[in-house]
mmCIF file with all atom_site columns, C-alpha atoms in Angstrom:
data_model
loop_
_atom_site.group_PDB
_atom_site.id
_atom_site.type_symbol
_atom_site.label_atom_id
_atom_site.label_alt_id
_atom_site.label_comp_id
_atom_site.label_asym_id
_atom_site.label_entity_id
_atom_site.label_seq_id
_atom_site.pdbx_PDB_ins_code
_atom_site.Cartn_x
_atom_site.Cartn_y
_atom_site.Cartn_z
_atom_site.occupancy
_atom_site.B_iso_or_equiv
_atom_site.pdbx_formal_charge
_atom_site.auth_seq_id
_atom_site.auth_comp_id
_atom_site.auth_asym_id
_atom_site.auth_atom_id
_atom_site.pdbx_PDB_model_num
ATOM 1   C CA . MET A 1 1   ? 110.693 121.923 92.476  1.00 47.00 ? 1   MET A CA 1
ATOM 2   C CA . ILE A 1 2   ? 107.083 120.652 92.234  1.00 55.00 ? 2   ILE A CA 1
ATOM 3   C CA . SER A 1 3   ? 105.442 120.540 95.638  1.00 66.00 ? 3   SER A CA 1
ATOM 4   C CA . PHE A 1 4   ? 103.763 117.226 96.393  1.00 75.00 ? 4   PHE A CA 1
ATOM 5   C CA . SER A 1 5   ? 101.381 116.710 99.275  1.00 85.00 ? 5   SER A CA 1
ATOM 6   C CA . LEU A 1 6   ? 101.343 113.383 101.107 1.00 86.00 ? 6   LEU A CA 1
ATOM 7   C CA . TRP A 1 7   ? 97.984  112.687 99.429  1.00 89.00 ? 7   TRP A CA 1
ATOM 8   C CA . ASP A 1 8   ? 99.554  113.228 95.963  1.00 89.00 ? 8   ASP A CA 1
ATOM 9   C CA . ILE A 1 9   ? 102.276 110.731 96.818  1.00 90.00 ? 9   ILE A CA 1
ATOM 10  C CA . LEU A 1 10  ? 99.786  108.164 98.141  1.00 92.00 ? 10  LEU A CA 1
ATOM 11  C CA . ARG A 1 11  ? 97.432  108.623 95.186  1.00 93.00 ? 11  ARG A CA 1
ATOM 12  C CA . ASN A 1 12  ? 100.226 108.037 92.665  1.00 92.00 ? 12  ASN A CA 1
ATOM 13  C CA . LEU A 1 13  ? 101.447 104.988 94.566  1.00 94.00 ? 13  LEU A CA 1
ATOM 14  C CA . LEU A 1 14  ? 97.897  103.609 94.690  1.00 94.00 ? 14  LEU A CA 1
ATOM 15  C CA . LEU A 1 15  ? 97.564  103.986 90.911  1.00 93.00 ? 15  LEU A CA 1
ATOM 16  C CA . ALA A 1 16  ? 100.835 102.090 90.425  1.00 94.00 ? 16  ALA A CA 1
ATOM 17  C CA . GLY A 1 17  ? 99.704  99.553  93.042  1.00 95.00 ? 17  GLY A CA 1
ATOM 18  C CA . ARG A 1 18  ? 96.874  98.530  90.718  1.00 95.00 ? 18  ARG A CA 1
ATOM 19  C CA . TRP A 1 19  ? 99.498  97.426  88.178  1.00 95.00 ? 19  TRP A CA 1
ATOM 20  C CA . THR A 1 20  ? 101.345 95.460  90.856  1.00 96.00 ? 20  THR A CA 1
ATOM 21  C CA . ILE A 1 21  ? 98.091  93.640  91.727  1.00 96.00 ? 21  ILE A CA 1
ATOM 22  C CA . ALA A 1 22  ? 97.170  93.073  88.052  1.00 97.00 ? 22  ALA A CA 1
ATOM 23  C CA . LEU A 1 23  ? 100.638 91.700  87.205  1.00 97.00 ? 23  LEU A CA 1
ATOM 24  C CA . SER A 1 24  ? 100.685 89.481  90.325  1.00 97.00 ? 24  SER A CA 1
ATOM 25  C CA . LEU A 1 25  ? 97.235  88.047  89.607  1.00 97.00 ? 25  LEU A CA 1
ATOM 26  C CA . ALA A 1 26  ? 97.858  87.438  85.905  1.00 97.00 ? 26  ALA A CA 1
ATOM 27  C CA . THR A 1 27  ? 101.248 85.783  86.406  1.00 97.00 ? 27  THR A CA 1
ATOM 28  C CA . PHE A 1 28  ? 100.044 83.703  89.365  1.00 97.00 ? 28  PHE A CA 1
ATOM 29  C CA . ILE A 1 29  ? 97.052  82.344  87.391  1.00 97.00 ? 29  ILE A CA 1
ATOM 30  C CA . LEU A 1 30  ? 99.010  81.742  84.159  1.00 98.00 ? 30  LEU A CA 1
ATOM 31  C CA . GLY A 1 31  ? 102.006 80.407  86.123  1.00 98.00 ? 31  GLY A CA 1
ATOM 32  C CA . GLY A 1 32  ? 99.631  78.046  87.943  1.00 97.00 ? 32  GLY A CA 1
ATOM 33  C CA . MET A 1 33  ? 98.229  76.716  84.660  1.00 97.00 ? 33  MET A CA 1
ATOM 34  C CA . LEU A 1 34  ? 101.727 76.205  83.225  1.00 98.00 ? 34  LEU A CA 1
ATOM 35  C CA . GLY A 1 35  ? 102.910 74.790  86.578  1.00 97.00 ? 35  GLY A CA 1
ATOM 36  C CA . LEU A 1 36  ? 100.135 72.194  86.472  1.00 95.00 ? 36  LEU A CA 1
ATOM 37  C CA . LEU A 1 37  ? 101.230 71.131  82.980  1.00 96.00 ? 37  LEU A CA 1
ATOM 38  C CA . ILE A 1 38  ? 104.857 70.876  84.160  1.00 97.00 ? 38  ILE A CA 1
ATOM 39  C CA . LEU A 1 39  ? 103.678 68.854  87.178  1.00 95.00 ? 39  LEU A CA 1
ATOM 40  C CA . PHE A 1 40  ? 102.000 66.320  84.853  1.00 92.00 ? 40  PHE A CA 1
ATOM 41  C CA . ILE A 1 41  ? 105.163 66.117  82.732  1.00 95.00 ? 41  ILE A CA 1
ATOM 42  C CA . ARG A 1 42  ? 107.441 65.907  85.796  1.00 94.00 ? 42  ARG A CA 1
ATOM 43  C CA . THR A 1 43  ? 105.427 63.052  87.344  1.00 90.00 ? 43  THR A CA 1
ATOM 44  C CA . SER A 1 44  ? 104.709 61.234  84.071  1.00 88.00 ? 44  SER A CA 1
ATOM 45  C CA . ARG A 1 45  ? 106.047 57.756  83.342  1.00 86.00 ? 45  ARG A CA 1
ATOM 46  C CA . SER A 1 46  ? 108.301 58.932  80.512  1.00 92.00 ? 46  SER A CA 1
ATOM 47  C CA . ARG A 1 47  ? 111.918 59.434  81.621  1.00 95.00 ? 47  ARG A CA 1
ATOM 48  C CA . VAL A 1 48  ? 112.553 61.914  78.756  1.00 97.00 ? 48  VAL A CA 1
ATOM 49  C CA . LEU A 1 49  ? 109.569 64.074  79.745  1.00 96.00 ? 49  LEU A CA 1
ATOM 50  C CA . GLN A 1 50  ? 110.525 63.918  83.425  1.00 96.00 ? 50  GLN A CA 1
ATOM 51  C CA . ASN A 1 51  ? 114.065 65.097  82.654  1.00 97.00 ? 51  ASN A CA 1
ATOM 52  C CA . THR A 1 52  ? 112.826 67.889  80.356  1.00 97.00 ? 52  THR A CA 1
ATOM 53  C CA . ALA A 1 53  ? 110.588 69.247  83.130  1.00 97.00 ? 53  ALA A CA 1
ATOM 54  C CA . ARG A 1 54  ? 113.402 68.897  85.675  1.00 97.00 ? 54  ARG A CA 1
ATOM 55  C CA . VAL A 1 55  ? 115.826 70.900  83.496  1.00 97.00 ? 55  VAL A CA 1
ATOM 56  C CA . TYR A 1 56  ? 113.197 73.636  83.046  1.00 98.00 ? 56  TYR A CA 1
ATOM 57  C CA . ILE A 1 57  ? 112.629 73.832  86.816  1.00 98.00 ? 57  ILE A CA 1
ATOM 58  C CA . GLU A 1 58  ? 116.360 73.859  87.621  1.00 97.00 ? 58  GLU A CA 1
ATOM 59  C CA . ILE A 1 59  ? 117.053 76.660  85.115  1.00 97.00 ? 59  ILE A CA 1
ATOM 60  C CA . PHE A 1 60  ? 114.313 78.932  86.462  1.00 97.00 ? 60  PHE A CA 1
ATOM 61  C CA . GLN A 1 61  ? 115.009 78.168  90.125  1.00 97.00 ? 61  GLN A CA 1
ATOM 62  C CA . GLY A 1 62  ? 118.787 78.268  89.720  1.00 97.00 ? 62  GLY A CA 1
ATOM 63  C CA . THR A 1 63  ? 119.125 81.698  88.069  1.00 97.00 ? 63  THR A CA 1
ATOM 64  C CA . PRO A 1 64  ? 118.170 85.140  89.425  1.00 97.00 ? 64  PRO A CA 1
ATOM 65  C CA . LEU A 1 65  ? 114.748 86.477  88.419  1.00 97.00 ? 65  LEU A CA 1
ATOM 66  C CA . LEU A 1 66  ? 116.420 89.756  87.373  1.00 96.00 ? 66  LEU A CA 1
ATOM 67  C CA . MET A 1 67  ? 118.636 87.926  84.871  1.00 96.00 ? 67  MET A CA 1
ATOM 68  C CA . GLN A 1 68  ? 115.633 86.033  83.459  1.00 97.00 ? 68  GLN A CA 1
ATOM 69  C CA . LEU A 1 69  ? 113.835 89.356  83.019  1.00 96.00 ? 69  LEU A CA 1
ATOM 70  C CA . PHE A 1 70  ? 116.765 90.841  81.074  1.00 95.00 ? 70  PHE A CA 1
ATOM 71  C CA . LEU A 1 71  ? 117.095 87.742  78.893  1.00 95.00 ? 71  LEU A CA 1
ATOM 72  C CA . VAL A 1 72  ? 113.389 87.796  77.958  1.00 95.00 ? 72  VAL A CA 1
ATOM 73  C CA . PHE A 1 73  ? 113.225 91.581  77.452  1.00 94.00 ? 73  PHE A CA 1
ATOM 74  C CA . PHE A 1 74  ? 116.452 91.962  75.441  1.00 93.00 ? 74  PHE A CA 1
ATOM 75  C CA . GLY A 1 75  ? 116.492 88.420  73.997  1.00 93.00 ? 75  GLY A CA 1
ATOM 76  C CA . ILE A 1 76  ? 113.202 88.834  72.120  1.00 91.00 ? 76  ILE A CA 1
ATOM 77  C CA . ALA A 1 77  ? 114.383 92.278  70.918  1.00 89.00 ? 77  ALA A CA 1
ATOM 78  C CA . LEU A 1 78  ? 117.352 90.528  69.193  1.00 91.00 ? 78  LEU A CA 1
ATOM 79  C CA . PHE A 1 79  ? 114.822 89.077  66.727  1.00 90.00 ? 79  PHE A CA 1
ATOM 80  C CA . GLY A 1 80  ? 113.672 92.589  65.884  1.00 89.00 ? 80  GLY A CA 1
ATOM 81  C CA . ILE A 1 81  ? 110.475 92.273  67.925  1.00 89.00 ? 81  ILE A CA 1
ATOM 82  C CA . GLU A 1 82  ? 109.697 95.261  70.140  1.00 88.00 ? 82  GLU A CA 1
ATOM 83  C CA . VAL A 1 83  ? 108.436 93.872  73.456  1.00 90.00 ? 83  VAL A CA 1
ATOM 84  C CA . PRO A 1 84  ? 106.437 96.141  75.774  1.00 93.00 ? 84  PRO A CA 1
ATOM 85  C CA . ALA A 1 85  ? 107.784 96.110  79.351  1.00 94.00 ? 85  ALA A CA 1
ATOM 86  C CA . TRP A 1 86  ? 104.482 94.746  80.729  1.00 94.00 ? 86  TRP A CA 1
ATOM 87  C CA . LEU A 1 87  ? 104.563 91.772  78.343  1.00 95.00 ? 87  LEU A CA 1
ATOM 88  C CA . ALA A 1 88  ? 108.199 90.892  79.138  1.00 96.00 ? 88  ALA A CA 1
ATOM 89  C CA . ALA A 1 89  ? 107.441 91.270  82.859  1.00 97.00 ? 89  ALA A CA 1
ATOM 90  C CA . GLY A 1 90  ? 104.328 89.067  82.621  1.00 97.00 ? 90  GLY A CA 1
ATOM 91  C CA . LEU A 1 91  ? 106.028 86.382  80.539  1.00 97.00 ? 91  LEU A CA 1
ATOM 92  C CA . THR A 1 92  ? 109.108 86.170  82.793  1.00 97.00 ? 92  THR A CA 1
ATOM 93  C CA . LEU A 1 93  ? 107.120 86.060  86.038  1.00 98.00 ? 93  LEU A CA 1
ATOM 94  C CA . THR A 1 94  ? 104.778 83.415  84.563  1.00 98.00 ? 94  THR A CA 1
ATOM 95  C CA . LEU A 1 95  ? 107.693 81.134  83.583  1.00 98.00 ? 95  LEU A CA 1
ATOM 96  C CA . TRP A 1 96  ? 109.393 81.741  86.962  1.00 98.00 ? 96  TRP A CA 1
ATOM 97  C CA . SER A 1 97  ? 106.187 81.120  88.977  1.00 98.00 ? 97  SER A CA 1
ATOM 98  C CA . ALA A 1 98  ? 105.433 77.928  87.037  1.00 98.00 ? 98  ALA A CA 1
ATOM 99  C CA . SER A 1 99  ? 108.780 76.380  88.031  1.00 98.00 ? 99  SER A CA 1
ATOM 100 C CA . TYR A 1 100 ? 108.136 76.960  91.756  1.00 98.00 ? 100 TYR A CA 1
ATOM 101 C CA . LEU A 1 101 ? 104.457 75.999  91.729  1.00 98.00 ? 101 LEU A CA 1
ATOM 102 C CA . ALA A 1 102 ? 105.213 72.774  89.833  1.00 97.00 ? 102 ALA A CA 1
ATOM 103 C CA . GLU A 1 103 ? 107.734 71.793  92.543  1.00 97.00 ? 103 GLU A CA 1
ATOM 104 C CA . ILE A 1 104 ? 105.434 72.783  95.428  1.00 97.00 ? 104 ILE A CA 1
ATOM 105 C CA . TRP A 1 105 ? 102.663 70.679  93.908  1.00 95.00 ? 105 TRP A CA 1
ATOM 106 C CA . ARG A 1 106 ? 104.994 67.771  93.100  1.00 95.00 ? 106 ARG A CA 1
ATOM 107 C CA . GLY A 1 107 ? 105.891 67.586  96.788  1.00 94.00 ? 107 GLY A CA 1
ATOM 108 C CA . CYS A 1 108 ? 102.164 67.474  97.612  1.00 94.00 ? 108 CYS A CA 1
ATOM 109 C CA . VAL A 1 109 ? 101.503 64.725  95.029  1.00 92.00 ? 109 VAL A CA 1
ATOM 110 C CA . GLU A 1 110 ? 104.408 62.683  96.386  1.00 92.00 ? 110 GLU A CA 1
ATOM 111 C CA . ALA A 1 111 ? 102.997 63.034  99.918  1.00 91.00 ? 111 ALA A CA 1
ATOM 112 C CA . ILE A 1 112 ? 99.976  60.955  98.859  1.00 89.00 ? 112 ILE A CA 1
ATOM 113 C CA . PRO A 1 113 ? 100.458 57.355  100.034 1.00 91.00 ? 113 PRO A CA 1
ATOM 114 C CA . LYS A 1 114 ? 101.575 54.855  97.370  1.00 88.00 ? 114 LYS A CA 1
ATOM 115 C CA . GLY A 1 115 ? 98.512  52.739  98.223  1.00 89.00 ? 115 GLY A CA 1
ATOM 116 C CA . GLN A 1 116 ? 96.287  55.352  96.560  1.00 88.00 ? 116 GLN A CA 1
ATOM 117 C CA . TRP A 1 117 ? 98.137  54.873  93.261  1.00 84.00 ? 117 TRP A CA 1
ATOM 118 C CA . GLU A 1 118 ? 97.938  51.095  93.604  1.00 86.00 ? 118 GLU A CA 1
ATOM 119 C CA . ALA A 1 119 ? 94.218  51.149  94.423  1.00 86.00 ? 119 ALA A CA 1
ATOM 120 C CA . SER A 1 120 ? 93.447  53.321  91.397  1.00 84.00 ? 120 SER A CA 1
ATOM 121 C CA . SER A 1 121 ? 95.570  51.029  89.178  1.00 84.00 ? 121 SER A CA 1
ATOM 122 C CA . VAL A 1 122 ? 93.402  48.102  90.298  1.00 85.00 ? 122 VAL A CA 1
ATOM 123 C CA . LEU A 1 123 ? 90.390  50.097  89.040  1.00 85.00 ? 123 LEU A CA 1
ATOM 124 C CA . ALA A 1 124 ? 92.055  50.109  85.589  1.00 83.00 ? 124 ALA A CA 1
ATOM 125 C CA . MET A 1 125 ? 92.547  53.883  85.574  1.00 85.00 ? 125 MET A CA 1
ATOM 126 C CA . ASN A 1 126 ? 95.217  55.344  83.298  1.00 86.00 ? 126 ASN A CA 1
ATOM 127 C CA . TYR A 1 127 ? 97.754  57.933  84.577  1.00 83.00 ? 127 TYR A CA 1
ATOM 128 C CA . ILE A 1 128 ? 95.605  61.009  83.721  1.00 85.00 ? 128 ILE A CA 1
ATOM 129 C CA . GLN A 1 129 ? 92.510  59.473  85.358  1.00 88.00 ? 129 GLN A CA 1
ATOM 130 C CA . GLN A 1 130 ? 94.516  58.532  88.470  1.00 88.00 ? 130 GLN A CA 1
ATOM 131 C CA . MET A 1 131 ? 95.802  62.100  88.791  1.00 87.00 ? 131 MET A CA 1
ATOM 132 C CA . ARG A 1 132 ? 92.440  63.708  88.079  1.00 87.00 ? 132 ARG A CA 1
ATOM 133 C CA . HIS A 1 133 ? 90.126  61.557  90.190  1.00 88.00 ? 133 HIS A CA 1
ATOM 134 C CA . VAL A 1 134 ? 92.298  60.200  93.006  1.00 89.00 ? 134 VAL A CA 1
ATOM 135 C CA . ILE A 1 135 ? 95.638  61.968  93.527  1.00 89.00 ? 135 ILE A CA 1
ATOM 136 C CA . LEU A 1 136 ? 95.044  65.669  92.751  1.00 88.00 ? 136 LEU A CA 1
ATOM 137 C CA . PRO A 1 137 ? 91.886  66.081  94.919  1.00 86.00 ? 137 PRO A CA 1
ATOM 138 C CA . GLN A 1 138 ? 93.881  64.797  97.927  1.00 89.00 ? 138 GLN A CA 1
ATOM 139 C CA . ALA A 1 139 ? 97.064  66.718  97.043  1.00 91.00 ? 139 ALA A CA 1
ATOM 140 C CA . LEU A 1 140 ? 95.030  69.927  96.673  1.00 87.00 ? 140 LEU A CA 1
ATOM 141 C CA . ARG A 1 141 ? 94.269  70.048  100.393 1.00 85.00 ? 141 ARG A CA 1
ATOM 142 C CA . ILE A 1 142 ? 97.975  69.862  101.249 1.00 89.00 ? 142 ILE A CA 1
ATOM 143 C CA . ALA A 1 143 ? 98.901  72.298  98.463  1.00 94.00 ? 143 ALA A CA 1
ATOM 144 C CA . ILE A 1 144 ? 96.662  75.254  99.384  1.00 91.00 ? 144 ILE A CA 1
ATOM 145 C CA . PRO A 1 145 ? 98.766  76.716  102.262 1.00 91.00 ? 145 PRO A CA 1
ATOM 146 C CA . PRO A 1 146 ? 102.180 76.672  100.459 1.00 93.00 ? 146 PRO A CA 1
ATOM 147 C CA . THR A 1 147 ? 100.534 77.886  97.222  1.00 95.00 ? 147 THR A CA 1
ATOM 148 C CA . ILE A 1 148 ? 99.038  80.924  98.966  1.00 94.00 ? 148 ILE A CA 1
ATOM 149 C CA . GLY A 1 149 ? 102.387 81.408  100.719 1.00 92.00 ? 149 GLY A CA 1
ATOM 150 C CA . PHE A 1 150 ? 104.112 81.489  97.316  1.00 96.00 ? 150 PHE A CA 1
ATOM 151 C CA . SER A 1 151 ? 101.679 84.168  96.053  1.00 96.00 ? 151 SER A CA 1
ATOM 152 C CA . VAL A 1 152 ? 103.436 86.531  98.504  1.00 96.00 ? 152 VAL A CA 1
ATOM 153 C CA . GLN A 1 153 ? 106.739 85.833  96.680  1.00 96.00 ? 153 GLN A CA 1
ATOM 154 C CA . VAL A 1 154 ? 105.035 86.671  93.367  1.00 97.00 ? 154 VAL A CA 1
ATOM 155 C CA . ILE A 1 155 ? 103.819 90.055  94.680  1.00 97.00 ? 155 ILE A CA 1
ATOM 156 C CA . LYS A 1 156 ? 107.312 90.894  95.969  1.00 95.00 ? 156 LYS A CA 1
ATOM 157 C CA . GLY A 1 157 ? 108.837 89.566  92.727  1.00 95.00 ? 157 GLY A CA 1
ATOM 158 C CA . THR A 1 158 ? 106.946 92.199  90.705  1.00 96.00 ? 158 THR A CA 1
ATOM 159 C CA . ALA A 1 159 ? 109.294 94.843  92.184  1.00 95.00 ? 159 ALA A CA 1
ATOM 160 C CA . VAL A 1 160 ? 112.110 93.487  89.979  1.00 95.00 ? 160 VAL A CA 1
ATOM 161 C CA . THR A 1 161 ? 110.164 94.426  86.824  1.00 96.00 ? 161 THR A CA 1
ATOM 162 C CA . SER A 1 162 ? 110.779 98.132  87.504  1.00 94.00 ? 162 SER A CA 1
ATOM 163 C CA . ILE A 1 163 ? 114.301 97.612  86.137  1.00 93.00 ? 163 ILE A CA 1
ATOM 164 C CA . ILE A 1 164 ? 112.968 97.271  82.543  1.00 93.00 ? 164 ILE A CA 1
ATOM 165 C CA . GLY A 1 165 ? 110.658 100.273 82.943  1.00 91.00 ? 165 GLY A CA 1
ATOM 166 C CA . PHE A 1 166 ? 107.395 98.614  83.992  1.00 93.00 ? 166 PHE A CA 1
ATOM 167 C CA . VAL A 1 167 ? 105.688 101.185 86.224  1.00 90.00 ? 167 VAL A CA 1
ATOM 168 C CA . GLU A 1 168 ? 104.516 99.182  89.225  1.00 94.00 ? 168 GLU A CA 1
ATOM 169 C CA . LEU A 1 169 ? 104.830 100.143 92.871  1.00 94.00 ? 169 LEU A CA 1
ATOM 170 C CA . SER A 1 170 ? 108.616 100.292 93.237  1.00 94.00 ? 170 SER A CA 1
ATOM 171 C CA . LYS A 1 171 ? 109.154 102.042 89.870  1.00 94.00 ? 171 LYS A CA 1
ATOM 172 C CA . ALA A 1 172 ? 106.493 104.616 90.806  1.00 94.00 ? 172 ALA A CA 1
ATOM 173 C CA . ALA A 1 173 ? 108.275 105.148 94.146  1.00 95.00 ? 173 ALA A CA 1
ATOM 174 C CA . THR A 1 174 ? 111.551 105.882 92.307  1.00 94.00 ? 174 THR A CA 1
ATOM 175 C CA . VAL A 1 175 ? 109.836 108.317 89.910  1.00 93.00 ? 175 VAL A CA 1
ATOM 176 C CA . ILE A 1 176 ? 108.035 110.119 92.764  1.00 93.00 ? 176 ILE A CA 1
ATOM 177 C CA . THR A 1 177 ? 111.256 110.275 94.817  1.00 93.00 ? 177 THR A CA 1
ATOM 178 C CA . ASN A 1 178 ? 113.052 111.935 91.880  1.00 92.00 ? 178 ASN A CA 1
ATOM 179 C CA . ALA A 1 179 ? 110.275 114.544 91.697  1.00 90.00 ? 179 ALA A CA 1
ATOM 180 C CA . THR A 1 180 ? 109.812 115.163 95.433  1.00 89.00 ? 180 THR A CA 1
ATOM 181 C CA . PHE A 1 181 ? 113.251 114.517 96.981  1.00 89.00 ? 181 PHE A CA 1
ATOM 182 C CA . MET A 1 182 ? 111.424 112.754 99.831  1.00 91.00 ? 182 MET A CA 1
ATOM 183 C CA . PRO A 1 183 ? 112.867 109.234 99.586  1.00 93.00 ? 183 PRO A CA 1
ATOM 184 C CA . PHE A 1 184 ? 112.092 108.140 103.135 1.00 95.00 ? 184 PHE A CA 1
ATOM 185 C CA . THR A 1 185 ? 108.405 109.150 102.977 1.00 93.00 ? 185 THR A CA 1
ATOM 186 C CA . VAL A 1 186 ? 107.867 107.701 99.498  1.00 95.00 ? 186 VAL A CA 1
ATOM 187 C CA . TYR A 1 187 ? 109.614 104.353 100.093 1.00 96.00 ? 187 TYR A CA 1
ATOM 188 C CA . ALA A 1 188 ? 108.018 103.995 103.541 1.00 96.00 ? 188 ALA A CA 1
ATOM 189 C CA . ALA A 1 189 ? 104.574 104.463 101.931 1.00 95.00 ? 189 ALA A CA 1
ATOM 190 C CA . ALA A 1 190 ? 105.446 101.993 99.121  1.00 96.00 ? 190 ALA A CA 1
ATOM 191 C CA . GLY A 1 191 ? 106.707 99.490  101.717 1.00 96.00 ? 191 GLY A CA 1
ATOM 192 C CA . LEU A 1 192 ? 103.434 99.884  103.615 1.00 96.00 ? 192 LEU A CA 1
ATOM 193 C CA . PHE A 1 193 ? 101.451 99.088  100.450 1.00 96.00 ? 193 PHE A CA 1
ATOM 194 C CA . TYR A 1 194 ? 103.512 95.921  99.863  1.00 96.00 ? 194 TYR A CA 1
ATOM 195 C CA . PHE A 1 195 ? 102.970 94.953  103.496 1.00 96.00 ? 195 PHE A CA 1
ATOM 196 C CA . MET A 1 196 ? 99.191  95.499  103.196 1.00 96.00 ? 196 MET A CA 1
ATOM 197 C CA . LEU A 1 197 ? 99.116  93.212  100.142 1.00 95.00 ? 197 LEU A CA 1
ATOM 198 C CA . CYS A 1 198 ? 101.414 90.477  101.491 1.00 96.00 ? 198 CYS A CA 1
ATOM 199 C CA . TRP A 1 199 ? 100.674 90.289  105.215 1.00 96.00 ? 199 TRP A CA 1
ATOM 200 C CA . PRO A 1 200 ? 97.026  89.073  104.971 1.00 96.00 ? 200 PRO A CA 1
ATOM 201 C CA . LEU A 1 201 ? 98.068  86.397  102.455 1.00 94.00 ? 201 LEU A CA 1
ATOM 202 C CA . SER A 1 202 ? 100.927 85.087  104.598 1.00 92.00 ? 202 SER A CA 1
ATOM 203 C CA . LYS A 1 203 ? 98.685  85.067  107.700 1.00 93.00 ? 203 LYS A CA 1
ATOM 204 C CA . TYR A 1 204 ? 95.967  83.210  105.763 1.00 92.00 ? 204 TYR A CA 1
ATOM 205 C CA . SER A 1 205 ? 98.552  80.692  104.543 1.00 90.00 ? 205 SER A CA 1
ATOM 206 C CA . GLN A 1 206 ? 99.717  80.059  108.147 1.00 89.00 ? 206 GLN A CA 1
ATOM 207 C CA . PHE A 1 207 ? 96.104  79.719  109.311 1.00 91.00 ? 207 PHE A CA 1
ATOM 208 C CA . LEU A 1 208 ? 95.350  77.106  106.609 1.00 87.00 ? 208 LEU A CA 1
ATOM 209 C CA . GLU A 1 209 ? 98.558  75.239  107.441 1.00 84.00 ? 209 GLU A CA 1
ATOM 210 C CA . ARG A 1 210 ? 97.598  75.017  111.131 1.00 86.00 ? 210 ARG A CA 1
ATOM 211 C CA . LYS A 1 211 ? 94.072  73.963  110.172 1.00 84.00 ? 211 LYS A CA 1
ATOM 212 C CA . TYR A 1 212 ? 95.381  71.249  107.867 1.00 78.00 ? 212 TYR A CA 1
ATOM 213 C CA . HIS A 1 213 ? 97.796  69.884  110.493 1.00 75.00 ? 213 HIS A CA 1
ATOM 214 C CA . ALA A 1 214 ? 95.065  69.883  113.163 1.00 78.00 ? 214 ALA A CA 1
ATOM 215 C CA . ALA A 1 215 ? 92.687  67.977  110.844 1.00 73.00 ? 215 ALA A CA 1
ATOM 216 C CA . HIS A 1 216 ? 95.502  65.604  109.875 1.00 69.00 ? 216 HIS A CA 1
ATOM 217 C CA . HIS A 1 217 ? 96.335  64.731  113.495 1.00 68.00 ? 217 HIS A CA 1
ATOM 218 C CA . HIS A 1 218 ? 92.667  64.115  114.399 1.00 65.00 ? 218 HIS A CA 1
#
C-alpha cells in the first residue's frame, strides 16, 4: 500500500479543487448568459415563445441533474461523437443553471411594479428597450442575493459530474480513498473544501438580502 501523508491528501484535493472552481465559474457565467436569453423569451409577448421557454425550464427543473448528465454524455455518444467528460459536465451544468437562473430572474422582473412598464410604454419604448433601460436595472438589485445564493448550488452540483469520470473534488476524494484506505480523513477534508467555497458565498448572499430589505423598508 502506498503511504500518503495528510499533506499529500490535501495537495491532491487542492489540485482537484481547482477544477471544481473552474467548472463552477464557467457554467455559472455561461448559464447566466443563457438564462438571460430564456428570461427574455419567457417574458416576451409571444405565447409560443413563452411556452417554449416554460417547457425548457420545467424539463431541467423537473428531472434529476444526474439523469441530465447521463443523457448528455451518452446521448451525444450515440451519434458517434466522443465527448470528453469535462465538456459533457460543462454543457449539462450550463443548461441546468440557465433554467434556475431564468426563473429566479423572472420572479425579480415580475416584482417590478406594473406602473414602470406603463410609464416606459408612454415613452414609446419597445419591449427590449423597456427591459434594458427600465426593468432590468431595477430587477438587478433584487436579483443579486438569490443569484449569489444559487451559485452555492452550482458548486455543490459539480460533485455529480464525478459519476462520468470528471476529476473534480469528489472524484479525487474517491480516487485518493481507494489508494489510502482512509475514507473518513479524505472525505472530511473534501467536505471542508466544499464548505470553504460555499460558506462565504451563502453568508454574502444573506448579507445582501438583509441590506436590500433594510433599504427597501426605509
